[in-house]
Amino acid sequence: MNNQVLQGTALRYFLEVVRAGSITEAAERLDVAPSAVSRQIARLERELNTLLFERRARGMALNAAGEVLAAHARRMQQDVDRVAGDIMALRGLRQGKVRLVSTEGYAYDFLPSLIASFRENYAGIRFSLDVCSQQEIPRRVRDGEADIGLTLSLTSERDIRVELRTPAPVLAVMSREHPFASKRSLSLSQLAAYPLALPGHDSTLRQLFDISCSRQQLRCEPVFVSQHIDALISFARAGGGVAFCGELAIRGRLGGGGIIAIPLRDREMNERHFEVQTLAGRILPDACKAFLAHVRDGVRGK
């Protein structure tokens, strides 16, 4: 086997096909002809003497050999990124890029505020932030599409290092004019008679809510369902009912925001954890390490 095939253009094109799921889409992202991508994939398969993809009607999916090569390719790319970061670190952390992925709740205020305050000291560090579902975040970190993931978790994930884990209890969010606004704590049974705003069934918050209601035999049908936390909070602020959220996601909106957040006594609503995730075994670039420290301080309110 020609070991040079495991470097350079062929491997870069291969990874793009993995991300895109098809040769045509990968070619568009790479700004090359589909035939060029096909040739590089064929070259890899010829040199390795094995197929790397299952060809399907709607694209291409990795087979077992392809998964092994993809893991190798991602490690190589991460090593390149780390070396580049180490070289930049010799110049005093003046350059670098941090790729973030988070759930929507942390993308509205918490993360943008942390990025802005971090760049007051490290103006040369650039950031990207993608928003996706809780289930998608560990996959993006594992696949090397993000350096740091911020999410809510109920269980551990394979190949993921948890850099920070802290309780993220669910709070009841309501207008300051709500009848319960002066309460120090509440239960779902108290809120069941009021209009409720909830996320969809794929969120950990909704799952815990449904479990708690089932255990207590409560009928709590939401009047408003949305995957967008901004919409739910705005509904509560307008006096439409009660929404639910974690403290970090809503921290910047409390105070002068016309809303109040009250702890819940129900056991299930206190079982979530906020996690900061990175890839297990990976040596992070210095820019990522520095931002992780900044996130830790931000969570603690420093």
JSON list of C-alpha atoms in Angstrom, two decimals, residues 120-230:
[
{"chain": "A", "resi": 120, "resn": "GLU", "atom": "CA", "xyz": [-11.39, 41.74, 25.39]},
{"chain": "A", "resi": 121, "resn": "ASN", "atom": "CA", "xyz": [-8.11, 40.05, 26.35]},
{"chain": "A", "resi": 122, "resn": "TYR", "atom": "CA", "xyz": [-7.57, 37.88, 23.26]},
{"chain": "A", "resi": 123, "resn": "ALA", "atom": "CA", "xyz": [-8.80, 39.91, 20.31]},
{"chain": "A", "resi": 124, "resn": "GLY", "atom": "CA", "xyz": [-7.06, 37.68, 17.77]},
{"chain": "A", "resi": 125, "resn": "ILE", "atom": "CA", "xyz": [-9.06, 34.57, 18.68]},
{"chain": "A", "resi": 126, "resn": "ARG", "atom": "CA", "xyz": [-11.94, 33.84, 16.29]},
{"chain": "A", "resi": 127, "resn": "PHE", "atom": "CA", "xyz": [-15.05, 31.82, 17.09]},
{"chain": "A", "resi": 128, "resn": "SER", "atom": "CA", "xyz": [-17.75, 29.88, 15.29]},
{"chain": "A", "resi": 129, "resn": "LEU", "atom": "CA", "xyz": [-20.95, 28.70, 16.98]},
{"chain": "A", "resi": 130, "resn": "ASP", "atom": "CA", "xyz": [-23.42, 26.13, 15.65]},
{"chain": "A", "resi": 131, "resn": "VAL", "atom": "CA", "xyz": [-26.72, 25.31, 17.32]},
{"chain": "A", "resi": 132, "resn": "CYS", "atom": "CA", "xyz": [-28.19, 21.81, 17.26]},
{"chain": "A", "resi": 133, "resn": "SER", "atom": "CA", "xyz": [-30.08, 19.30, 19.38]},
{"chain": "A", "resi": 134, "resn": "GLN", "atom": "CA", "xyz": [-28.71, 17.80, 22.58]},
{"chain": "A", "resi": 135, "resn": "GLN", "atom": "CA", "xyz": [-28.38, 14.40, 20.91]},
{"chain": "A", "resi": 136, "resn": "GLU", "atom": "CA", "xyz": [-26.32, 15.84, 18.06]},
{"chain": "A", "resi": 137, "resn": "ILE", "atom": "CA", "xyz": [-23.69, 17.65, 20.15]},
{"chain": "A", "resi": 138, "resn": "PRO", "atom": "CA", "xyz": [-21.55, 14.67, 21.28]},
{"chain": "A", "resi": 139, "resn": "ARG", "atom": "CA", "xyz": [-21.54, 13.35, 17.70]},
{"chain": "A", "resi": 140, "resn": "ARG", "atom": "CA", "xyz": [-20.21, 16.66, 16.39]},
{"chain": "A", "resi": 141, "resn": "VAL", "atom": "CA", "xyz": [-17.49, 16.67, 19.04]},
{"chain": "A", "resi": 142, "resn": "ARG", "atom": "CA", "xyz": [-16.58, 13.02, 18.29]},
{"chain": "A", "resi": 143, "resn": "ASP", "atom": "CA", "xyz": [-16.46, 13.68, 14.54]},
{"chain": "A", "resi": 144, "resn": "GLY", "atom": "CA", "xyz": [-14.14, 16.65, 14.94]},
{"chain": "A", "resi": 145, "resn": "GLU", "atom": "CA", "xyz": [-16.71, 19.18, 13.67]},
{"chain": "A", "resi": 146, "resn": "ALA", "atom": "CA", "xyz": [-16.50, 21.14, 16.93]},
{"chain": "A", "resi": 147, "resn": "ASP", "atom": "CA", "xyz": [-13.80, 21.66, 19.55]},
{"chain": "A", "resi": 148, "resn": "ILE", "atom": "CA", "xyz": [-16.15, 22.27, 22.49]},
{"chain": "A", "resi": 149, "resn": "GLY", "atom": "CA", "xyz": [-19.77, 21.28, 23.04]},
{"chain": "A", "resi": 150, "resn": "LEU", "atom": "CA", "xyz": [-22.09, 22.84, 25.61]},
{"chain": "A", "resi": 151, "resn": "THR", "atom": "CA", "xyz": [-25.21, 20.84, 26.34]},
{"chain": "A", "resi": 152, "resn": "LEU", "atom": "CA", "xyz": [-27.59, 19.36, 28.87]},
{"chain": "A", "resi": 153, "resn": "SER", "atom": "CA", "xyz": [-27.06, 15.72, 29.70]},
{"chain": "A", "resi": 154, "resn": "LEU", "atom": "CA", "xyz": [-28.73, 12.89, 31.56]},
{"chain": "A", "resi": 155, "resn": "THR", "atom": "CA", "xyz": [-26.24, 10.12, 30.68]},
{"chain": "A", "resi": 156, "resn": "SER", "atom": "CA", "xyz": [-22.55, 9.69, 29.85]},
{"chain": "A", "resi": 157, "resn": "GLU", "atom": "CA", "xyz": [-21.32, 9.53, 26.24]},
{"chain": "A", "resi": 158, "resn": "ARG", "atom": "CA", "xyz": [-18.61, 7.34, 24.73]},
{"chain": "A", "resi": 159, "resn": "ASP", "atom": "CA", "xyz": [-15.34, 8.99, 23.63]},
{"chain": "A", "resi": 160, "resn": "ILE", "atom": "CA", "xyz": [-16.37, 12.25, 25.31]},
{"chain": "A", "resi": 161, "resn": "ARG", "atom": "CA", "xyz": [-14.38, 14.02, 28.02]},
{"chain": "A", "resi": 162, "resn": "VAL", "atom": "CA", "xyz": [-16.52, 16.09, 30.35]},
{"chain": "A", "resi": 163, "resn": "GLU", "atom": "CA", "xyz": [-14.54, 19.26, 31.11]},
{"chain": "A", "resi": 164, "resn": "LEU", "atom": "CA", "xyz": [-17.22, 20.68, 33.38]},
{"chain": "A", "resi": 165, "resn": "ARG", "atom": "CA", "xyz": [-20.42, 19.22, 34.82]},
{"chain": "A", "resi": 166, "resn": "THR", "atom": "CA", "xyz": [-22.76, 21.10, 37.08]},
{"chain": "A", "resi": 167, "resn": "PRO", "atom": "CA", "xyz": [-26.44, 20.71, 38.08]},
{"chain": "A", "resi": 168, "resn": "ALA", "atom": "CA", "xyz": [-28.88, 22.48, 35.77]},
{"chain": "A", "resi": 169, "resn": "PRO", "atom": "CA", "xyz": [-32.26, 22.33, 37.51]},
{"chain": "A", "resi": 170, "resn": "VAL", "atom": "CA", "xyz": [-35.33, 23.42, 35.59]},
{"chain": "A", "resi": 171, "resn": "LEU", "atom": "CA", "xyz": [-36.90, 26.72, 36.71]},
{"chain": "A", "resi": 172, "resn": "ALA", "atom": "CA", "xyz": [-40.44, 27.98, 36.19]},
{"chain": "A", "resi": 173, "resn": "VAL", "atom": "CA", "xyz": [-40.31, 31.22, 34.17]},
{"chain": "A", "resi": 174, "resn": "MET", "atom": "CA", "xyz": [-43.17, 33.70, 34.32]},
{"chain": "A", "resi": 175, "resn": "SER", "atom": "CA", "xyz": [-44.13, 37.34, 34.12]},
{"chain": "A", "resi": 176, "resn": "ARG", "atom": "CA", "xyz": [-43.61, 39.45, 37.24]},
{"chain": "A", "resi": 177, "resn": "GLU", "atom": "CA", "xyz": [-47.38, 39.92, 37.26]},
{"chain": "A", "resi": 178, "resn": "HIS", "atom": "CA", "xyz": [-48.11, 36.19, 37.51]},
{"chain": "A", "resi": 179, "resn": "PRO", "atom": "CA", "xyz": [-49.99, 35.15, 40.70]},
{"chain": "A", "resi": 180, "resn": "PHE", "atom": "CA", "xyz": [-47.05, 32.90, 41.68]},
{"chain": "A", "resi": 181, "resn": "ALA", "atom": "CA", "xyz": [-44.31, 35.47, 41.01]},
{"chain": "A", "resi": 182, "resn": "SER", "atom": "CA", "xyz": [-43.65, 36.03, 44.72]},
{"chain": "A", "resi": 183, "resn": "LYS", "atom": "CA", "xyz": [-43.22, 32.32, 45.54]},
{"chain": "A", "resi": 184, "resn": "ARG", "atom": "CA", "xyz": [-39.79, 31.05, 46.61]},
{"chain": "A", "resi": 185, "resn": "SER", "atom": "CA", "xyz": [-40.41, 27.60, 45.10]},
{"chain": "A", "resi": 186, "resn": "LEU", "atom": "CA", "xyz": [-43.18, 25.81, 43.22]},
{"chain": "A", "resi": 187, "resn": "SER", "atom": "CA", "xyz": [-44.31, 22.34, 42.18]},
{"chain": "A", "resi": 188, "resn": "LEU", "atom": "CA", "xyz": [-45.78, 21.14, 38.90]},
{"chain": "A", "resi": 189, "resn": "SER", "atom": "CA", "xyz": [-49.00, 20.32, 40.69]},
{"chain": "A", "resi": 190, "resn": "GLN", "atom": "CA", "xyz": [-49.38, 24.02, 41.55]},
{"chain": "A", "resi": 191, "resn": "LEU", "atom": "CA", "xyz": [-48.70, 25.03, 37.94]},
{"chain": "A", "resi": 192, "resn": "ALA", "atom": "CA", "xyz": [-50.95, 22.45, 36.30]},
{"chain": "A", "resi": 193, "resn": "ALA", "atom": "CA", "xyz": [-53.96, 24.76, 36.31]},
{"chain": "A", "resi": 194, "resn": "TYR", "atom": "CA", "xyz": [-52.13, 27.53, 34.44]},
{"chain": "A", "resi": 195, "resn": "PRO", "atom": "CA", "xyz": [-51.24, 27.80, 30.71]},
{"chain": "A", "resi": 196, "resn": "LEU", "atom": "CA", "xyz": [-47.86, 26.17, 30.10]},
{"chain": "A", "resi": 197, "resn": "ALA", "atom": "CA", "xyz": [-45.27, 26.66, 27.34]},
{"chain": "A", "resi": 198, "resn": "LEU", "atom": "CA", "xyz": [-42.92, 23.73, 26.65]},
{"chain": "A", "resi": 199, "resn": "PRO", "atom": "CA", "xyz": [-40.28, 22.55, 24.17]},
{"chain": "A", "resi": 200, "resn": "GLY", "atom": "CA", "xyz": [-40.78, 19.48, 21.97]},
{"chain": "A", "resi": 201, "resn": "HIS", "atom": "CA", "xyz": [-40.53, 15.88, 23.15]},
{"chain": "A", "resi": 202, "resn": "ASP", "atom": "CA", "xyz": [-36.88, 15.46, 22.08]},
{"chain": "A", "resi": 203, "resn": "SER", "atom": "CA", "xyz": [-35.54, 17.89, 24.71]},
{"chain": "A", "resi": 204, "resn": "THR", "atom": "CA", "xyz": [-34.35, 16.65, 28.12]},
{"chain": "A", "resi": 205, "resn": "LEU", "atom": "CA", "xyz": [-36.50, 19.30, 29.78]},
{"chain": "A", "resi": 206, "resn": "ARG", "atom": "CA", "xyz": [-39.68, 17.97, 28.16]},
{"chain": "A", "resi": 207, "resn": "GLN", "atom": "CA", "xyz": [-38.72, 14.39, 28.91]},
{"chain": "A", "resi": 208, "resn": "LEU", "atom": "CA", "xyz": [-38.22, 15.15, 32.60]},
{"chain": "A", "resi": 209, "resn": "PHE", "atom": "CA", "xyz": [-41.43, 17.17, 32.66]},
{"chain": "A", "resi": 210, "resn": "ASP", "atom": "CA", "xyz": [-43.44, 14.29, 31.16]},
{"chain": "A", "resi": 211, "resn": "ILE", "atom": "CA", "xyz": [-41.87, 11.76, 33.54]},
{"chain": "A", "resi": 212, "resn": "SER", "atom": "CA", "xyz": [-42.66, 13.92, 36.56]},
{"chain": "A", "resi": 213, "resn": "CYS", "atom": "CA", "xyz": [-46.25, 14.49, 35.45]},
{"chain": "A", "resi": 214, "resn": "SER", "atom": "CA", "xyz": [-46.72, 10.77, 34.81]},
{"chain": "A", "resi": 215, "resn": "ARG", "atom": "CA", "xyz": [-45.35, 9.83, 38.23]},
{"chain": "A", "resi": 216, "resn": "GLN", "atom": "CA", "xyz": [-47.68, 12.30, 39.92]},
{"chain": "A", "resi": 217, "resn": "GLN", "atom": "CA", "xyz": [-50.61, 11.52, 37.61]},
{"chain": "A", "resi": 218, "resn": "LEU", "atom": "CA", "xyz": [-50.84, 15.16, 36.55]},
{"chain": "A", "resi": 219, "resn": "ARG", "atom": "CA", "xyz": [-52.55, 16.25, 33.35]},
{"chain": "A", "resi": 220, "resn": "CYS", "atom": "CA", "xyz": [-50.40, 19.09, 32.01]},
{"chain": "A", "resi": 221, "resn": "GLU", "atom": "CA", "xyz": [-51.10, 19.78, 28.36]},
{"chain": "A", "resi": 222, "resn": "PRO", "atom": "CA", "xyz": [-49.10, 22.77, 27.07]},
{"chain": "A", "resi": 223, "resn": "VAL", "atom": "CA", "xyz": [-50.95, 25.55, 25.29]},
{"chain": "A", "resi": 224, "resn": "PHE", "atom": "CA", "xyz": [-47.79, 26.51, 23.39]},
{"chain": "A", "resi": 225, "resn": "VAL", "atom": "CA", "xyz": [-45.04, 24.21, 22.09]},
{"chain": "A", "resi": 226, "resn": "SER", "atom": "CA", "xyz": [-41.87, 25.43, 20.36]},
{"chain": "A", "resi": 227, "resn": "GLN", "atom": "CA", "xyz": [-38.29, 24.29, 19.84]},
{"chain": "A", "resi": 228, "resn": "HIS", "atom": "CA", "xyz": [-37.17, 27.91, 20.22]},
{"chain": "A", "resi": 229, "resn": "ILE", "atom": "CA", "xyz": [-36.49, 28.99, 23.76]},
{"chain": "A", "resi": 230, "resn": "ASP", "atom": "CA", "xyz": [-36.77, 32.67, 22.83]}
]
